[in-house]
């Protein structure tokens, strides 16, 4: 097993007043040549947006964009006719493809929204833009890594144009769980949403990340109740 540890406080930091964001990988004004992504995983932004504010209309091309509200709600609108609210407990994906314009606003005028925005480089360029939104409550199982994203439209969760799998889990204190890679040539990025876990002797606390590769599976032990996101992606494209 090979690993690279990313402490939560080592991430890029942006504070625009209405928006506070931490960047795991280089993004906007944060540039770190050692943090340009992990294989097909290009962006993990941990965003906090105050009530009534958000990102106005802006465009994307040829990127798989995943949004996961962690608290609050996110209002979405786009140029292919989708409009609505993404609630905490849901996952949303856009395949930007040939080009899409969208907005992401706080869906509440008073309460802040906190959400992850994750970009994955696709394995197929210039596809027709698409949108998908799924509630994760029916597919999440306690103390397990539950799949919420895959390359397959018929699988649990959302799907994207890449050989990638995302899993989320809520784990009680003292639980040990094994993650089995779907493709052993892939790598895995573990992101601790809350709590404290141990992988291969490395302690990971809230918002810490760990790149893992050169393995077929790994074991995770929780020292306190924890929520974890696992992103399995191709290392070489």
mmCIF file of C-alpha atoms in Angstrom:
data_model
loop_
_atom_site.group_PDB
_atom_site.id
_atom_site.type_symbol
_atom_site.label_atom_id
_atom_site.label_comp_id
_atom_site.label_asym_id
_atom_site.label_seq_id
_atom_site.Cartn_x
_atom_site.Cartn_y
_atom_site.Cartn_z
ATOM 1 C CA UNK A 1 0.000 0.000 0.000
ATOM 2 C CA UNK A 2 1.210 3.473 -0.899
ATOM 3 C CA UNK A 3 -0.314 6.565 0.712
ATOM 4 C CA UNK A 4 -0.130 10.362 0.814
ATOM 5 C CA UNK A 5 -1.694 12.143 3.791
ATOM 6 C CA UNK A 6 -3.448 15.512 3.420
ATOM 7 C CA UNK A 7 -4.140 17.226 6.743
ATOM 8 C CA UNK A 8 -7.328 19.310 6.830
ATOM 9 C CA UNK A 9 -5.413 22.507 7.632
ATOM 10 C CA UNK A 10 -3.029 21.971 4.687
ATOM 11 C CA UNK A 11 -5.788 22.665 2.146
ATOM 12 C CA UNK A 12 -6.103 25.876 0.187
ATOM 13 C CA UNK A 13 -8.195 28.539 1.910
ATOM 14 C CA UNK A 14 -10.504 31.082 0.261
ATOM 15 C CA UNK A 15 -12.689 33.563 2.140
ATOM 16 C CA UNK A 16 -14.938 35.823 0.060
ATOM 17 C CA UNK A 17 -17.276 36.784 2.892
ATOM 18 C CA UNK A 18 -20.384 35.106 1.488
ATOM 19 C CA UNK A 19 -18.258 32.053 0.546
ATOM 20 C CA UNK A 20 -15.677 30.208 2.588
ATOM 21 C CA UNK A 21 -13.993 27.347 0.774
ATOM 22 C CA UNK A 22 -11.215 24.865 1.437
ATOM 23 C CA UNK A 23 -9.522 23.321 -1.612
ATOM 24 C CA UNK A 24 -7.944 19.858 -1.385
ATOM 25 C CA UNK A 25 -6.404 20.367 -4.842
ATOM 26 C CA UNK A 26 -5.263 23.437 -6.780
ATOM 27 C CA UNK A 27 -8.242 25.603 -7.663
ATOM 28 C CA UNK A 28 -8.820 29.271 -8.546
ATOM 29 C CA UNK A 29 -6.231 31.365 -6.659
ATOM 30 C CA UNK A 30 -4.842 28.363 -4.778
ATOM 31 C CA UNK A 31 -2.032 26.721 -6.725
ATOM 32 C CA UNK A 32 0.155 23.958 -5.369
ATOM 33 C CA UNK A 33 2.130 21.937 -7.951
ATOM 34 C CA UNK A 34 2.057 18.958 -5.564
ATOM 35 C CA UNK A 35 -1.731 19.165 -5.301
ATOM 36 C CA UNK A 36 -2.975 19.075 -8.898
ATOM 37 C CA UNK A 37 -5.356 16.177 -8.328
ATOM 38 C CA UNK A 38 -5.273 12.441 -7.773
ATOM 39 C CA UNK A 39 -5.639 10.565 -11.041
ATOM 40 C CA UNK A 40 -9.029 11.420 -12.532
ATOM 41 C CA UNK A 41 -10.019 13.222 -9.327
ATOM 42 C CA UNK A 42 -9.353 16.902 -10.018
ATOM 43 C CA UNK A 43 -11.246 18.989 -7.443
ATOM 44 C CA UNK A 44 -12.571 18.549 -3.905
ATOM 45 C CA UNK A 45 -13.968 21.862 -2.682
ATOM 46 C CA UNK A 46 -15.448 22.088 0.810
ATOM 47 C CA UNK A 47 -17.790 25.080 0.478
ATOM 48 C CA UNK A 48 -19.713 27.151 3.033
ATOM 49 C CA UNK A 49 -22.199 29.688 1.619
ATOM 50 C CA UNK A 50 -24.201 32.093 3.782
ATOM 51 C CA UNK A 51 -27.975 32.463 3.423
ATOM 52 C CA UNK A 52 -29.283 34.035 0.254
ATOM 53 C CA UNK A 53 -25.957 33.901 -1.583
ATOM 54 C CA UNK A 54 -24.272 31.567 -4.055
ATOM 55 C CA UNK A 55 -22.658 31.052 -7.424
ATOM 56 C CA UNK A 56 -24.481 32.809 -10.253
ATOM 57 C CA UNK A 57 -24.622 31.477 -13.798
ATOM 58 C CA UNK A 58 -21.273 30.127 -14.991
ATOM 59 C CA UNK A 59 -20.188 27.574 -17.572
ATOM 60 C CA UNK A 60 -18.374 24.224 -17.623
ATOM 61 C CA UNK A 61 -17.207 21.854 -20.338
ATOM 62 C CA UNK A 62 -15.991 18.241 -20.338
ATOM 63 C CA UNK A 63 -16.070 17.615 -16.604
ATOM 64 C CA UNK A 64 -18.111 15.372 -14.310
ATOM 65 C CA UNK A 65 -19.278 17.628 -11.455
ATOM 66 C CA UNK A 66 -20.663 16.109 -8.262
ATOM 67 C CA UNK A 67 -22.339 18.107 -5.481
ATOM 68 C CA UNK A 68 -23.097 16.670 -2.029
ATOM 69 C CA UNK A 69 -24.836 18.948 0.520
ATOM 70 C CA UNK A 70 -23.601 18.201 4.046
ATOM 71 C CA UNK A 71 -25.951 20.622 5.809
ATOM 72 C CA UNK A 72 -28.598 22.971 4.491
ATOM 73 C CA UNK A 73 -29.881 22.938 0.943
ATOM 74 C CA UNK A 74 -28.578 23.951 -2.465
ATOM 75 C CA UNK A 75 -30.689 25.551 -5.200
ATOM 76 C CA UNK A 76 -29.722 24.482 -8.728
ATOM 77 C CA UNK A 77 -30.642 25.814 -12.155
ATOM 78 C CA UNK A 78 -29.083 25.076 -15.544
ATOM 79 C CA UNK A 79 -29.243 25.706 -19.278
ATOM 80 C CA UNK A 80 -30.773 22.289 -20.074
ATOM 81 C CA UNK A 81 -33.924 22.989 -18.090
ATOM 82 C CA UNK A 82 -33.255 21.575 -14.641
ATOM 83 C CA UNK A 83 -34.289 23.635 -11.642
ATOM 84 C CA UNK A 84 -34.806 22.629 -8.036
ATOM 85 C CA UNK A 85 -33.395 22.031 -4.569
ATOM 86 C CA UNK A 86 -30.680 19.543 -3.599
ATOM 87 C CA UNK A 87 -31.271 18.584 0.027
ATOM 88 C CA UNK A 88 -28.835 17.273 2.608
ATOM 89 C CA UNK A 89 -28.782 13.505 2.095
ATOM 90 C CA UNK A 90 -28.862 13.791 -1.703
ATOM 91 C CA UNK A 91 -26.139 13.595 -4.338
ATOM 92 C CA UNK A 92 -26.233 15.438 -7.658
ATOM 93 C CA UNK A 93 -24.129 15.050 -10.787
ATOM 94 C CA UNK A 94 -23.751 17.059 -13.984
ATOM 95 C CA UNK A 95 -21.925 15.785 -17.027
ATOM 96 C CA UNK A 96 -20.856 19.121 -18.529
ATOM 97 C CA UNK A 97 -19.834 17.568 -21.858
ATOM 98 C CA UNK A 98 -20.179 19.931 -24.806
ATOM 99 C CA UNK A 99 -21.055 22.768 -22.439
ATOM 100 C CA UNK A 100 -23.533 23.689 -19.728
ATOM 101 C CA UNK A 101 -24.329 26.861 -17.798
ATOM 102 C CA UNK A 102 -25.623 26.536 -14.257
ATOM 103 C CA UNK A 103 -26.080 28.341 -10.954
ATOM 104 C CA UNK A 104 -25.689 27.065 -7.397
ATOM 105 C CA UNK A 105 -27.327 29.209 -4.752
ATOM 106 C CA UNK A 106 -28.070 28.704 -1.098
ATOM 107 C CA UNK A 107 -31.641 27.380 -1.064
ATOM 108 C CA UNK A 108 -32.386 29.242 2.190
ATOM 109 C CA UNK A 109 -32.330 32.995 2.791
ATOM 110 C CA UNK A 110 -31.153 32.649 6.396
ATOM 111 C CA UNK A 111 -29.347 29.368 7.064
ATOM 112 C CA UNK A 112 -25.926 28.590 5.606
ATOM 113 C CA UNK A 113 -25.357 25.640 3.303
ATOM 114 C CA UNK A 114 -22.243 23.481 3.443
ATOM 115 C CA UNK A 115 -21.534 21.209 0.503
ATOM 116 C CA UNK A 116 -18.800 19.355 -1.319
ATOM 117 C CA UNK A 117 -18.198 20.021 -4.987
ATOM 118 C CA UNK A 118 -16.071 17.363 -6.635
ATOM 119 C CA UNK A 119 -14.779 17.301 -10.203
ATOM 120 C CA UNK A 120 -13.803 14.108 -12.007
ATOM 121 C CA UNK A 121 -12.131 14.178 -15.428
ATOM 122 C CA UNK A 122 -14.333 12.121 -17.793
ATOM 123 C CA UNK A 123 -13.223 9.241 -20.004
ATOM 124 C CA UNK A 124 -15.480 10.426 -22.817
ATOM 125 C CA UNK A 125 -15.343 13.968 -24.147
ATOM 126 C CA UNK A 126 -18.019 16.147 -25.739
ATOM 127 C CA UNK A 127 -20.998 14.134 -24.525
ATOM 128 C CA UNK A 128 -24.460 15.650 -24.394
ATOM 129 C CA UNK A 129 -24.822 17.511 -21.075
ATOM 130 C CA UNK A 130 -26.855 15.614 -18.488
ATOM 131 C CA UNK A 131 -28.137 15.980 -14.936
ATOM 132 C CA UNK A 132 -28.997 13.468 -12.222
ATOM 133 C CA UNK A 133 -30.061 13.766 -8.591
ATOM 134 C CA UNK A 134 -30.572 10.879 -6.145
ATOM 135 C CA UNK A 135 -31.580 10.629 -2.495
ATOM 136 C CA UNK A 136 -29.077 8.440 -0.688
ATOM 137 C CA UNK A 137 -31.267 7.396 2.239
ATOM 138 C CA UNK A 138 -32.531 4.245 0.539
ATOM 139 C CA UNK A 139 -29.041 2.996 -0.374
ATOM 140 C CA UNK A 140 -27.082 3.845 2.773
ATOM 141 C CA UNK A 141 -26.455 1.044 5.259
ATOM 142 C CA UNK A 142 -25.094 1.642 8.786
ATOM 143 C CA UNK A 143 -21.443 0.732 9.372
ATOM 144 C CA UNK A 144 -20.863 -0.065 5.686
ATOM 145 C CA UNK A 145 -19.320 1.625 2.662
ATOM 146 C CA UNK A 146 -22.474 2.250 0.603
ATOM 147 C CA UNK A 147 -22.027 2.969 -3.109
ATOM 148 C CA UNK A 148 -23.461 6.320 -4.184
ATOM 149 C CA UNK A 149 -21.755 6.756 -7.599
ATOM 150 C CA UNK A 150 -20.463 4.437 -10.308
ATOM 151 C CA UNK A 151 -19.871 4.231 -14.089
ATOM 152 C CA UNK A 152 -23.112 2.255 -14.529
ATOM 153 C CA UNK A 153 -26.556 3.768 -14.937
ATOM 154 C CA UNK A 154 -28.210 0.644 -13.488
ATOM 155 C CA UNK A 155 -26.167 0.625 -10.269
ATOM 156 C CA UNK A 156 -26.976 2.268 -6.936
ATOM 157 C CA UNK A 157 -26.631 6.043 -6.824
ATOM 158 C CA UNK A 158 -25.707 8.389 -9.652
ATOM 159 C CA UNK A 159 -23.448 7.536 -12.595
ATOM 160 C CA UNK A 160 -20.706 9.403 -14.470
ATOM 161 C CA UNK A 161 -18.579 9.074 -17.610
ATOM 162 C CA UNK A 162 -15.588 7.576 -15.812
ATOM 163 C CA UNK A 163 -14.559 4.232 -14.275
ATOM 164 C CA UNK A 164 -15.015 5.677 -10.791
ATOM 165 C CA UNK A 165 -16.923 4.586 -7.722
ATOM 166 C CA UNK A 166 -17.848 6.722 -4.706
ATOM 167 C CA UNK A 167 -19.018 5.233 -1.416
ATOM 168 C CA UNK A 168 -20.181 6.902 1.787
ATOM 169 C CA UNK A 169 -20.613 5.510 5.253
ATOM 170 C CA UNK A 170 -21.612 6.381 8.782
ATOM 171 C CA UNK A 171 -19.682 4.257 11.268
ATOM 172 C CA UNK A 172 -20.091 3.750 14.994
ATOM 173 C CA UNK A 173 -17.159 3.954 17.387
ATOM 174 C CA UNK A 174 -15.001 0.837 17.369
ATOM 175 C CA UNK A 175 -16.122 -0.443 13.972
ATOM 176 C CA UNK A 176 -13.646 -2.053 11.554
ATOM 177 C CA UNK A 177 -14.649 -2.183 7.891
ATOM 178 C CA UNK A 178 -12.889 -3.241 4.700
ATOM 179 C CA UNK A 179 -13.151 -1.425 1.376
ATOM 180 C CA UNK A 180 -12.629 -3.665 -1.664
ATOM 181 C CA UNK A 181 -11.610 -1.828 -4.825
ATOM 182 C CA UNK A 182 -13.809 -2.335 -7.863
ATOM 183 C CA UNK A 183 -10.682 -2.104 -10.045
ATOM 184 C CA UNK A 184 -7.320 -2.906 -8.375
ATOM 185 C CA UNK A 185 -5.507 -0.592 -10.801
ATOM 186 C CA UNK A 186 -7.485 2.366 -9.448
ATOM 187 C CA UNK A 187 -6.524 4.558 -6.532
ATOM 188 C CA UNK A 188 -8.709 5.673 -3.632
ATOM 189 C CA UNK A 189 -9.067 9.050 -1.952
ATOM 190 C CA UNK A 190 -10.519 8.789 1.564
ATOM 191 C CA UNK A 191 -12.074 11.991 2.920
ATOM 192 C CA UNK A 192 -13.240 12.075 6.535
ATOM 193 C CA UNK A 193 -16.408 14.157 6.770
ATOM 194 C CA UNK A 194 -16.474 13.915 10.553
ATOM 195 C CA UNK A 195 -14.927 11.845 13.318
ATOM 196 C CA UNK A 196 -11.633 9.988 13.499
ATOM 197 C CA UNK A 197 -10.471 6.825 11.706
ATOM 198 C CA UNK A 198 -7.257 4.851 11.299
ATOM 199 C CA UNK A 199 -6.043 3.387 7.991
ATOM 200 C CA UNK A 200 -2.710 1.571 7.747
ATOM 201 C CA UNK A 201 -1.595 3.205 11.001
ATOM 202 C CA UNK A 202 -2.451 6.713 9.766
ATOM 203 C CA UNK A 203 -4.887 8.640 11.965
ATOM 204 C CA UNK A 204 -7.385 10.724 9.981
ATOM 205 C CA UNK A 205 -9.512 13.361 11.696
ATOM 206 C CA UNK A 206 -12.360 15.523 10.401
ATOM 207 C CA UNK A 207 -11.677 16.817 6.859
ATOM 208 C CA UNK A 208 -8.344 14.978 6.579
ATOM 209 C CA UNK A 209 -7.706 13.106 3.329
ATOM 210 C CA UNK A 210 -5.618 10.107 2.345
ATOM 211 C CA UNK A 211 -4.517 9.035 -1.141
ATOM 212 C CA UNK A 212 -4.202 5.232 -1.323
ATOM 213 C CA UNK A 213 -2.974 3.102 -4.195
ATOM 214 C CA UNK A 214 -1.181 -0.115 -5.044
ATOM 215 C CA UNK A 215 -3.709 -2.207 -3.102
ATOM 216 C CA UNK A 216 -6.783 -4.368 -3.730
ATOM 217 C CA UNK A 217 -8.475 -3.519 -0.428
ATOM 218 C CA UNK A 218 -7.841 -1.667 2.808
ATOM 219 C CA UNK A 219 -9.211 -1.777 6.346
ATOM 220 C CA UNK A 220 -10.494 1.235 8.255
ATOM 221 C CA UNK A 221 -10.945 1.370 12.037
ATOM 222 C CA UNK A 222 -13.038 4.060 13.725
ATOM 223 C CA UNK A 223 -11.991 5.471 17.094
ATOM 224 C CA UNK A 224 -15.105 7.657 17.391
ATOM 225 C CA UNK A 225 -18.371 7.765 15.423
ATOM 226 C CA UNK A 226 -17.402 8.917 11.921
ATOM 227 C CA UNK A 227 -18.712 9.758 8.460
ATOM 228 C CA UNK A 228 -16.429 8.945 5.535
ATOM 229 C CA UNK A 229 -16.449 9.474 1.765
ATOM 230 C CA UNK A 230 -14.369 7.116 -0.380
ATOM 231 C CA UNK A 231 -13.604 8.121 -3.986
ATOM 232 C CA UNK A 232 -12.130 5.389 -6.195
ATOM 233 C CA UNK A 233 -10.772 6.703 -9.502
ATOM 234 C CA UNK A 234 -8.390 5.701 -12.307
ATOM 235 C CA UNK A 235 -4.822 6.807 -11.626
ATOM 236 C CA UNK A 236 -3.746 6.966 -15.272
ATOM 237 C CA UNK A 237 -5.884 8.131 -18.170
#
